[in-house]
Coordinates of C-alpha atoms in Angstrom, one line a residue:
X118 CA 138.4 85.5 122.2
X119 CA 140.2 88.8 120.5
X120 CA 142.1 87.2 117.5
X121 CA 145.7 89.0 117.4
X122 CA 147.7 88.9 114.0
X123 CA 151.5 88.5 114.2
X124 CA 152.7 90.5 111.3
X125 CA 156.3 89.0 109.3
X126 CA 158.9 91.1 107.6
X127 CA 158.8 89.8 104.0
X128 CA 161.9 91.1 101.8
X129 CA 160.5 92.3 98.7
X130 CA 162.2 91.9 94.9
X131 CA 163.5 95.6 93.7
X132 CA 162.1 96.1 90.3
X133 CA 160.9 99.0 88.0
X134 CA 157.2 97.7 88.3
X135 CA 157.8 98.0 92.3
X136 CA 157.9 102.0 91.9
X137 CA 155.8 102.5 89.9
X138 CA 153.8 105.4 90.1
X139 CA 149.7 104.8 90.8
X140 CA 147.4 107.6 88.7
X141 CA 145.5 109.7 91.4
X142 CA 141.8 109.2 91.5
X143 CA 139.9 112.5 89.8
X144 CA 138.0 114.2 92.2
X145 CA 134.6 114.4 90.4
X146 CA 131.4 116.2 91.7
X147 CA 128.8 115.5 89.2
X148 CA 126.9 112.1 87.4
X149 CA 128.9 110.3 84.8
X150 CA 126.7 108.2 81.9
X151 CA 127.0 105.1 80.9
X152 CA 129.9 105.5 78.7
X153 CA 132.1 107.1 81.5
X154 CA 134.9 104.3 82.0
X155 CA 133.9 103.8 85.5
X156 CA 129.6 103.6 84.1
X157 CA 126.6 104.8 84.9
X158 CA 127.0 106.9 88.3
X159 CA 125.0 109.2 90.1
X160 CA 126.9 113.1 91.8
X161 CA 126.5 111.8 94.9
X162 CA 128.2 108.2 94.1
X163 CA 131.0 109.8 92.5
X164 CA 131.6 113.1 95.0
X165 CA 131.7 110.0 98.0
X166 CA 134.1 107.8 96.0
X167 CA 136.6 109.9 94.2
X168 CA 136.7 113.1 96.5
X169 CA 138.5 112.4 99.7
X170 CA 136.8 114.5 102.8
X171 CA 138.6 117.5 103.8
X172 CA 137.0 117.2 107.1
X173 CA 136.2 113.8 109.1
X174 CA 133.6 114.0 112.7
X175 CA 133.7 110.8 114.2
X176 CA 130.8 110.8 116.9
X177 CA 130.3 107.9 119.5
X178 CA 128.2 106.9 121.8
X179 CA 124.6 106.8 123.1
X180 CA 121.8 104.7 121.1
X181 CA 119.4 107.1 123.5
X182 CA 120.3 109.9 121.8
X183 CA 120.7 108.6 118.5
X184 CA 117.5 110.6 116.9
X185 CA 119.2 113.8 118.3
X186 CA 122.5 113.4 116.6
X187 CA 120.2 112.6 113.5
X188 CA 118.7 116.3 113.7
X189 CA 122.0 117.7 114.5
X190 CA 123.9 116.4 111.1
X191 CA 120.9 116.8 109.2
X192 CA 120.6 120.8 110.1
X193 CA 123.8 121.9 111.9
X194 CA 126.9 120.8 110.2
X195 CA 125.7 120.7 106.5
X196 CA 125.5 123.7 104.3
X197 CA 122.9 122.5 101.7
X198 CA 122.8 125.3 99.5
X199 CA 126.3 124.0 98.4
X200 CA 125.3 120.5 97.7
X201 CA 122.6 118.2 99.4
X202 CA 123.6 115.6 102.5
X203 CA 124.7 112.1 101.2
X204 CA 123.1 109.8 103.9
X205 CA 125.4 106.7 104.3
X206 CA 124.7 103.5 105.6
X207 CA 127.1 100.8 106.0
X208 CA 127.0 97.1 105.1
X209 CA 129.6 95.8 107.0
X210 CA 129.9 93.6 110.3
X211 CA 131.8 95.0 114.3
X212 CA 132.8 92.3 116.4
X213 CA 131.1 92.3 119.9
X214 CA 133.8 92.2 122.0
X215 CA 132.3 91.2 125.2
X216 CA 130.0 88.1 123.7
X217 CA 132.4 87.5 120.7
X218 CA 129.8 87.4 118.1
X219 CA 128.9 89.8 115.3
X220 CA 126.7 92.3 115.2
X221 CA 124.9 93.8 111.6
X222 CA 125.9 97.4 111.6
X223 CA 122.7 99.2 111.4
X224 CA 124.1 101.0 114.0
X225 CA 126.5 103.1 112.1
X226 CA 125.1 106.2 110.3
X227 CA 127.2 108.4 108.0
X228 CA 126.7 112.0 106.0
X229 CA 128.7 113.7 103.5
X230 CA 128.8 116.8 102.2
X231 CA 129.8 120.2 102.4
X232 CA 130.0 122.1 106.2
X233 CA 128.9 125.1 106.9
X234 CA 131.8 127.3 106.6
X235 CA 132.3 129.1 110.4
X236 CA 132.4 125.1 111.0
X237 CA 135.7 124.7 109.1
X238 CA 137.6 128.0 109.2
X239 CA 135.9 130.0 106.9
X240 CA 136.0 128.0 104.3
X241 CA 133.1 125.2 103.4
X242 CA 134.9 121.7 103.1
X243 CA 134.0 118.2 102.3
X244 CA 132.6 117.0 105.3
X245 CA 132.1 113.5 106.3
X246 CA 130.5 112.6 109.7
X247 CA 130.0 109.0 111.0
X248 CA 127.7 108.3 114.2
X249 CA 128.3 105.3 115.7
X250 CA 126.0 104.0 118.3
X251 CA 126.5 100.5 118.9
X252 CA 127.0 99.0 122.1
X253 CA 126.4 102.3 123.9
X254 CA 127.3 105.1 126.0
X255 CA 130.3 103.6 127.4
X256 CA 131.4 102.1 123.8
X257 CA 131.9 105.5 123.0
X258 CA 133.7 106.9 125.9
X259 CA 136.2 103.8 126.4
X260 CA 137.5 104.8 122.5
X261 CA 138.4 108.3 124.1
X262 CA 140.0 106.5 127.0
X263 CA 142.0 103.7 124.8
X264 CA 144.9 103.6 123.1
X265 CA 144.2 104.2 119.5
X266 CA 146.5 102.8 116.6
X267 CA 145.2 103.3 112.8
X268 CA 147.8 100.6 112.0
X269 CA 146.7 97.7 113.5
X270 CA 142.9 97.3 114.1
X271 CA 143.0 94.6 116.2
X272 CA 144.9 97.0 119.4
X273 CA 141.6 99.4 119.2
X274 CA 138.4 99.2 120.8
X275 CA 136.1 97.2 118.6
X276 CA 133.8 100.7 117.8
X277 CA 137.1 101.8 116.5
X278 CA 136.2 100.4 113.7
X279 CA 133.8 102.1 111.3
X280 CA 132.8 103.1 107.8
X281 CA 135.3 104.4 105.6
X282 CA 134.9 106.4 102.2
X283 CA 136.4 108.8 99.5
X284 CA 139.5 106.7 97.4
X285 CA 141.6 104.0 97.8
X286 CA 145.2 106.6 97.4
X287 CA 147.6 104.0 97.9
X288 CA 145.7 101.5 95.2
X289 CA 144.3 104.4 92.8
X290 CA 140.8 103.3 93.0
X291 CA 137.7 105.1 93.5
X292 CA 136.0 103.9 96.6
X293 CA 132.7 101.3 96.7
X294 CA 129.7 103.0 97.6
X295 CA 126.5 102.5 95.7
X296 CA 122.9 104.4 95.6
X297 CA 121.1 102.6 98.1
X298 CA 118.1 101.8 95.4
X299 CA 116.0 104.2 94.0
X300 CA 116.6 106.7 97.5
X301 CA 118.1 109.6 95.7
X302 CA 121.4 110.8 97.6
X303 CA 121.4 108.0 100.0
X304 CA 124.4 105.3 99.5
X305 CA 125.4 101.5 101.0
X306 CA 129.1 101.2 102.2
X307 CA 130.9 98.3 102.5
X308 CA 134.6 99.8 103.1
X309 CA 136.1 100.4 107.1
X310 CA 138.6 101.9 108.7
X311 CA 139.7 102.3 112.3
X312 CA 138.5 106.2 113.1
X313 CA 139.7 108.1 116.5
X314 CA 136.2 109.0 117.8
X315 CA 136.1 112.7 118.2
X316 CA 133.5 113.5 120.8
X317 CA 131.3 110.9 122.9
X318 CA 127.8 111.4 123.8
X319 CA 126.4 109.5 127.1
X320 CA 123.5 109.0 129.0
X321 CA 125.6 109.7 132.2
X322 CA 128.5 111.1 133.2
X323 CA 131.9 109.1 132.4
X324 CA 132.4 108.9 136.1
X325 CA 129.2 107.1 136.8
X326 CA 130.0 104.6 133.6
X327 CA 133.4 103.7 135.6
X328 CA 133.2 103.7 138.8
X329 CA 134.6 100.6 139.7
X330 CA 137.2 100.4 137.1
X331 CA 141.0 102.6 138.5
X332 CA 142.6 102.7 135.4
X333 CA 139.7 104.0 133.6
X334 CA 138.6 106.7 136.6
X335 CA 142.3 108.0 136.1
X336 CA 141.8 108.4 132.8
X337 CA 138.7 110.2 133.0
X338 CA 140.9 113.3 134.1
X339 CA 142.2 113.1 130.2
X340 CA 138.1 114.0 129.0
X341 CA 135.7 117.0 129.8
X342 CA 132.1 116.3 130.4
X343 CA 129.8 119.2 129.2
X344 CA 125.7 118.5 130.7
X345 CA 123.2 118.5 128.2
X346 CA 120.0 117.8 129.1
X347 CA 118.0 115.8 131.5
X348 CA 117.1 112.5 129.4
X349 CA 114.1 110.6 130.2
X350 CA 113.7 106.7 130.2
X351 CA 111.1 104.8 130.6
X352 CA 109.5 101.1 131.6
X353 CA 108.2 99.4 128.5
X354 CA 106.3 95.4 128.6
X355 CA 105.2 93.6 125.9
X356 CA 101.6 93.7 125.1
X357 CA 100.6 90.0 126.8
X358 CA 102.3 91.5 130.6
X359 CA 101.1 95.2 129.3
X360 CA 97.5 93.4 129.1
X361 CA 98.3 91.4 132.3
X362 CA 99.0 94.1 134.3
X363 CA 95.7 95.5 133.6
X364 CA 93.5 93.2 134.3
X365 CA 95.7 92.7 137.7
X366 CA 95.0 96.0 138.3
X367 CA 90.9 96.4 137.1
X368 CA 92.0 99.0 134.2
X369 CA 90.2 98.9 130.8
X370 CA 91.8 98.6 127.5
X371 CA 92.8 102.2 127.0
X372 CA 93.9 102.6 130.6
X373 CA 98.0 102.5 131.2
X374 CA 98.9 100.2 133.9
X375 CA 101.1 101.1 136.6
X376 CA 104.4 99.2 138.4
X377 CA 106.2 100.2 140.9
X378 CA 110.0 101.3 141.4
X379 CA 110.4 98.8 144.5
X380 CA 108.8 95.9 142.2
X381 CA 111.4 96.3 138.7
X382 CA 114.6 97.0 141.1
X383 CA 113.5 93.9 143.3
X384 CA 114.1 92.2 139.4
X385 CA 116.8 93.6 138.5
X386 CA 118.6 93.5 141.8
X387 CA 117.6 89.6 141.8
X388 CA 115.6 89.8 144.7
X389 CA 112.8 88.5 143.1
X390 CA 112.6 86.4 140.0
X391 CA 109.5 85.7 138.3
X392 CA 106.7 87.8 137.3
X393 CA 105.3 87.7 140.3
X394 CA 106.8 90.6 141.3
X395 CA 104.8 92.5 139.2
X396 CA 101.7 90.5 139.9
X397 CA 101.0 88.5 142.8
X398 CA 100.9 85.1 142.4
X399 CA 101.3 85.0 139.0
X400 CA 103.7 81.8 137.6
X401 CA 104.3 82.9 134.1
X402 CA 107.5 83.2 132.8
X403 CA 109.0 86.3 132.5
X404 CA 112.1 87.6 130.5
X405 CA 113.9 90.9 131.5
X406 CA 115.4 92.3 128.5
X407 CA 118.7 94.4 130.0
X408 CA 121.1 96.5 128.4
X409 CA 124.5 95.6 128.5
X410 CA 127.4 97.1 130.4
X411 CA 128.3 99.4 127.6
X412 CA 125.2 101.0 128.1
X413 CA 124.2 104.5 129.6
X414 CA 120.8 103.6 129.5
X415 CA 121.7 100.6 131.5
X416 CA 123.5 102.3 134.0
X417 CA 120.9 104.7 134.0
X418 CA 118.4 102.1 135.2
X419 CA 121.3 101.0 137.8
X420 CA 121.7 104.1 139.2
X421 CA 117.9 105.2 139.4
X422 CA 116.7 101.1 140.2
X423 CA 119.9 100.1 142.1
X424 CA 121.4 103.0 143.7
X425 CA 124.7 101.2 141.8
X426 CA 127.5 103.7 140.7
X427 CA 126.5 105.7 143.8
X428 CA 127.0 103.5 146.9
X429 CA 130.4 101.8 148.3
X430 CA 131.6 99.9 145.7
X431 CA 131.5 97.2 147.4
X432 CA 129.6 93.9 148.4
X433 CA 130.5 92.1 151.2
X434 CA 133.8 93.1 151.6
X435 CA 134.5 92.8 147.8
X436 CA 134.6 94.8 145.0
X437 CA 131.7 93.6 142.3
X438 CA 133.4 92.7 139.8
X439 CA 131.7 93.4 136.4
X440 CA 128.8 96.1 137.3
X441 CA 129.6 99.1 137.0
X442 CA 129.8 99.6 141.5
X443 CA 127.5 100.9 144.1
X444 CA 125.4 99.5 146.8
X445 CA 123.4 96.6 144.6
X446 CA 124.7 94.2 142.4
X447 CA 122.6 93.9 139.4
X448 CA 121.9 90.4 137.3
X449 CA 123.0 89.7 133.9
X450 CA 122.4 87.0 131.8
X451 CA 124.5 84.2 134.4
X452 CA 121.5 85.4 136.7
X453 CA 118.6 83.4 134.9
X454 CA 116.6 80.6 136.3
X455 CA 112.9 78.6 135.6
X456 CA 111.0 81.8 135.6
X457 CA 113.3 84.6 134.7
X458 CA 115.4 84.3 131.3
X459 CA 118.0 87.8 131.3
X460 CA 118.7 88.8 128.1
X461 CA 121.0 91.9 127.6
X462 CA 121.4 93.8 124.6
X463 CA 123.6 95.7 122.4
X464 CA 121.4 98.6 121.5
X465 CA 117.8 100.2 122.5
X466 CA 115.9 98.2 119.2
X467 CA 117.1 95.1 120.3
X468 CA 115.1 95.2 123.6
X469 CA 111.9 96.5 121.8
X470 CA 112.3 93.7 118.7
X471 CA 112.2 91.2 122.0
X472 CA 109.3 93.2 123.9
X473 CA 107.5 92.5 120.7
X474 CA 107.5 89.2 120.8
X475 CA 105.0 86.8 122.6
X476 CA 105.0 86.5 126.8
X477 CA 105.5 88.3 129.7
X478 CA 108.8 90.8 128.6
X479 CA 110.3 93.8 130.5
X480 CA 113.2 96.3 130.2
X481 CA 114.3 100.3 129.8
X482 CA 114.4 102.2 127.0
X483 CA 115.2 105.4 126.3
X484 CA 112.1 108.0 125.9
X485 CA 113.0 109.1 122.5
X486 CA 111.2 105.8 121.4
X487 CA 107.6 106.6 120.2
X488 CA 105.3 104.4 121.9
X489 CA 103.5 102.4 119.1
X490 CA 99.7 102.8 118.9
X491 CA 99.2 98.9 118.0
X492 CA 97.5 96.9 120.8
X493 CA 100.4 94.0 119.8
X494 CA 103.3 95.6 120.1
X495 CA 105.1 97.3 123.1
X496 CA 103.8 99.7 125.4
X497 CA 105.5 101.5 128.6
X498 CA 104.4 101.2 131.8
X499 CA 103.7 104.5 134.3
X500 CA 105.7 104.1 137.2
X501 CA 104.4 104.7 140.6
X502 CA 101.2 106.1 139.1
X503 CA 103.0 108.6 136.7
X504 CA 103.1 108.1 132.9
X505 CA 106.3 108.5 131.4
X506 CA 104.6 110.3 127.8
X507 CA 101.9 112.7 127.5
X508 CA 99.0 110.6 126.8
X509 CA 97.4 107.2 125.9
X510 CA 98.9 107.5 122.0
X511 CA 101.8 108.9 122.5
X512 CA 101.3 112.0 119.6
X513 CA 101.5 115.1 121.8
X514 CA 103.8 117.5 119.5
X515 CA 104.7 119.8 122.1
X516 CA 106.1 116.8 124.7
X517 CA 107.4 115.1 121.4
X518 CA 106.9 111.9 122.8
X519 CA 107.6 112.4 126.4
X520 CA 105.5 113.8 129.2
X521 CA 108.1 116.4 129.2
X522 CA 106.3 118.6 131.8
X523 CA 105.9 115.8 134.2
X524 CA 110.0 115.4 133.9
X525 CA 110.6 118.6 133.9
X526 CA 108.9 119.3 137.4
X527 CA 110.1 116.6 138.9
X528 CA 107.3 114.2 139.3
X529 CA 108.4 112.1 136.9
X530 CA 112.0 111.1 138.6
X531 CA 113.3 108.5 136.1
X532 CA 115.4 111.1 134.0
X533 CA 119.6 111.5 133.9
X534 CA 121.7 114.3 133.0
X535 CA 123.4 113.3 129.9
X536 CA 126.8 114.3 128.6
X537 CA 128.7 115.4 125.9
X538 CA 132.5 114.1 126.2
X539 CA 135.4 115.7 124.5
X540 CA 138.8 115.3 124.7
X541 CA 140.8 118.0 127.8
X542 CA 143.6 119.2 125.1
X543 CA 142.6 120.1 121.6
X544 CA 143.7 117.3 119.6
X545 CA 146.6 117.4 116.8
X546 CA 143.6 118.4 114.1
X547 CA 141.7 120.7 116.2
X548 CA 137.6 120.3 115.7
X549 CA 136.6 122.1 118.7
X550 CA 134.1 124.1 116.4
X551 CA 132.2 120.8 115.0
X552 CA 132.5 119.4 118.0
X553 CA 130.9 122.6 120.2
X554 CA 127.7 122.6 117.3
X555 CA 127.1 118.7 117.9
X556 CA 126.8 119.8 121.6
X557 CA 125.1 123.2 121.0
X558 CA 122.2 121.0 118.8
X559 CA 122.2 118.8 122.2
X560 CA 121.4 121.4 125.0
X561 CA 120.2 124.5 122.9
X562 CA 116.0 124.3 123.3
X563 CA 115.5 127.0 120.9
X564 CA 117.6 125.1 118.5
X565 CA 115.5 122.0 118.6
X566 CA 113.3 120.1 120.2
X567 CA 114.1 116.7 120.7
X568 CA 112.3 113.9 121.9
X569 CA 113.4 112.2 125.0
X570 CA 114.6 115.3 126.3
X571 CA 113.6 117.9 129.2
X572 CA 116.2 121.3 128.6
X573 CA 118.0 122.5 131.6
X574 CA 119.7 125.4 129.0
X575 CA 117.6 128.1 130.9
X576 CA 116.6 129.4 127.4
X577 CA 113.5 131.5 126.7
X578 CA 112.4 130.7 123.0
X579 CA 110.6 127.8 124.8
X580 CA 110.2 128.5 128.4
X581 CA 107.7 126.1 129.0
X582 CA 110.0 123.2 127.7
X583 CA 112.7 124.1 130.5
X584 CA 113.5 121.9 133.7
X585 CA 112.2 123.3 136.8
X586 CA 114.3 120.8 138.5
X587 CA 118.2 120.2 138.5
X588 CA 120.8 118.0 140.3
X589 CA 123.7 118.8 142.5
X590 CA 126.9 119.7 140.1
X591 CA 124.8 117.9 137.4
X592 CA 125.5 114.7 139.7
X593 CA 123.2 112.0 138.4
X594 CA 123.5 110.1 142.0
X595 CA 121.8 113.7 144.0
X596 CA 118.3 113.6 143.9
X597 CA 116.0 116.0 141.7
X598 CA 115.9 119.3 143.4
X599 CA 112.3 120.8 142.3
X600 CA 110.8 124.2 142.0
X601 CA 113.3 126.1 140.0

């Protein structure tokens, strides 16, 4: 349950000591020694806890495309001739929402440093950009679509909340953050702060995230979607069903197994619910490790498995209440019986830390994920006889961990146009220029190549790594057209 705090007026005492004055915090830049009054700290301690950013990017969004956004901040927004990127990681806890429970946030990731100066007007600045993937696609989008108040925490969507640095004005203190170890320009944060997310990435479009939901779908008009690229996802097992499947099928060790479409959306539709769907006659238990509703790479799999987001809306007369819509209901976690357990997840690492566990396990994940070359640990499945990466170890450096050819062509279906989602009118601090970089580094193939990704930019620097297929208006819910 959400916890609301009733604020009371409390009359304060006038005094002297009330007004008085609080010393600003020096802005200092390089390390102080150990007889500084503050100690011993390194530049990058002090630049992150006594200089206040000049320039704040708060991204949301997709845990898919989390290794892009990586790439992007590491060689797109920073001018490191000025001074090197700060990585920032944050100790603190998000509440979940949906389950009500708390969730570590290793899924917050933070740089500081100075932008590139055609970024900023013309003029490098401090620049501090947070990336917060947790919970998902639609996590990020429903920030856009909420009502934001940097008052009162508790009235924003629980991403809202995120890592905060630079000093404590009102108090005079520097902030908190301290070198994480020995790493060498790489600090631990503990303070937050409730941040209007700037620009949303997502697996899907916002349309197909909300289909059901009226409020929302108005709201949608208030956001632009910009296409990126086609992202790829893929069917991973754990090793005892990866093993399974082949001897169910007569393969040898080094031989991929392969499922069918039919078979996982008959699971995840509910049809059937056991592992004998995958192979006949077989009574083990089976979990199906989900994403939740949050997720574009869970309404990825609806879309592609389900047909849902793309149907009627309806079942049976009735709206479905808590799926995103469409012509198949999908199961959740209510859904599990004696031979299928549904576990749904917060973030793409969560499904492969339960893949790697012993039994028969199953679920999506986005293609970005290197497949590991350990015979114990997770491997993913082709899908009606075509392999979702480029061979047995999963090392080809010109896919980058993808059959990128086979999605690129078309033969390969299970792929989504993602989405970069900005705001329709320039906000009141306009950061259209950071904003159009993060989505530049996104759909730009000669600006890099990122795994997970098949380029529908139309570029030349890397012709062969362009899609020769596309979708109708970049619907995800039209089928691939081939042979562009």
């Amino acid at each position: 349950m959400k916890i609301k705090f009733i604020a009371a007026a409390v009359m304060a005492v006038c005094s002297s000591a009330a007004f008085a004055a609080v010393a600003p915090v020096v802005c200092v830049t390089s390390a102080t020694d150990a007889t500084a009054t503050a100690g011993a700290k390194t530049a990058a301690e002090n630049l992150v806890n006594t200089c206040a950013p000049e320039q704040v990017l708060y991204i949301g969004g997709s845990s898919a495309l989390a290794k892009g956004v990586d790439a992007i901040a590491a060689a797109d927004l920073f001018d490191t001739s000025v001074t090197p990127i700060i990585a920032l990681a944050s100790t603190e806890a998000v509440r979940n929402n949906a389950e009500d429970k708390l969730t570590q946030q290793g899924n917050i990731k933070a740089w500081y440093g100075m932008s590139k100066a055609e970024l900023t007007g013309g003029a490098s600045k401090r620049l501090f950009v947070v990336y917060n993937k947790f919970n998902g696609s639609a996590a990020g989008v429903s920030q856009m679509l909420a009502k934001f108040d940097p008052k009162d925490a508790t009235k924003n969507v629980a991403e809202a909340l995120v890592m905060s640095v630079g000093p404590d004005v009102k108090a005079g203190k520097a902030g908190t953050c301290v070198q994480n170890g020995a790493i060498a320009n790489s600090l631990v944060c503990d303070a937050k702060a409730p941040m209007l997310v700037d620009i949303a990435i997502s697996d899907v479009a916002p349309v197909e995230l909300y289909k059901l939901n009226v409020l929302a779908k108005n709201a949608l008009t208030t956001v632009v979607a910009t296409p990126l690229a086609l992202q790829g996802f893929g069917v991973a097992v754990s090793a005892d069903l990866y093993a399974a499947l082949q001897a169910d099928q007569g393969l040898s060790a080094s031989d991929k197994p392969s499922i069918s479409r039919a078979a996982y959306a008959s699971l995840v539709t509910g049809s059937l619910k056991s592992a004998a769907a995958l192979i006949p006659g077989s009574t083990a238990a089976l979990r199906l490790d989900r994403r939740d509703d949050l997720s574009g790479t869970q309404a990825s799999s609806n879309i592609y498995f389900a047909n849902n987001a793309c149907g009627t809306n309806m079942l049976k007369g009735k709206p479905i209440k808590g799926v995103f819509g469409g012509l198949l209901p999908v199961i959740g976690t209510a859904d599990s019986g004696a031979g299928l357990t549904v576990n749904e997840w917060a973030v793409g690492d969560d499904v492969i830390t339960d893949l790697n566990l012993p039994g028969f396990a199953i679920g999506v994940i986005a293609l970005g994920k290197v497949e590991p070359s350990a015979s114990t640990q997770w491997k993913y499945v082709k899908l009606d006889g075509v392999s979702p990466i480029a061979d047995a170890r999963n090392h080809d450096a010109l896919n980058n961990g993808m059959n990128r050819d086979a999605i690129a062509s078309g033969d390969y279906g299970f792929a989504m146009i993602a989405s970069a989602v900005t705001y329709a009118k320039v906000q009141k601090i306009d950061k259209t220029l950071l904003t159009n970089a993060v989505i530049a580094g996104l759909q730009n193939s000669n600006q890099h190549n990122l795994a997970g990704l098949a380029y529908i930019d139309g570029a030349t620097g890397r012709s062969a790594l362009q899609s020769k297929v596309k979708r109708t208006a970049h619907n995800n819910c039209s089928p691939l057209i081939k042979g562009l």
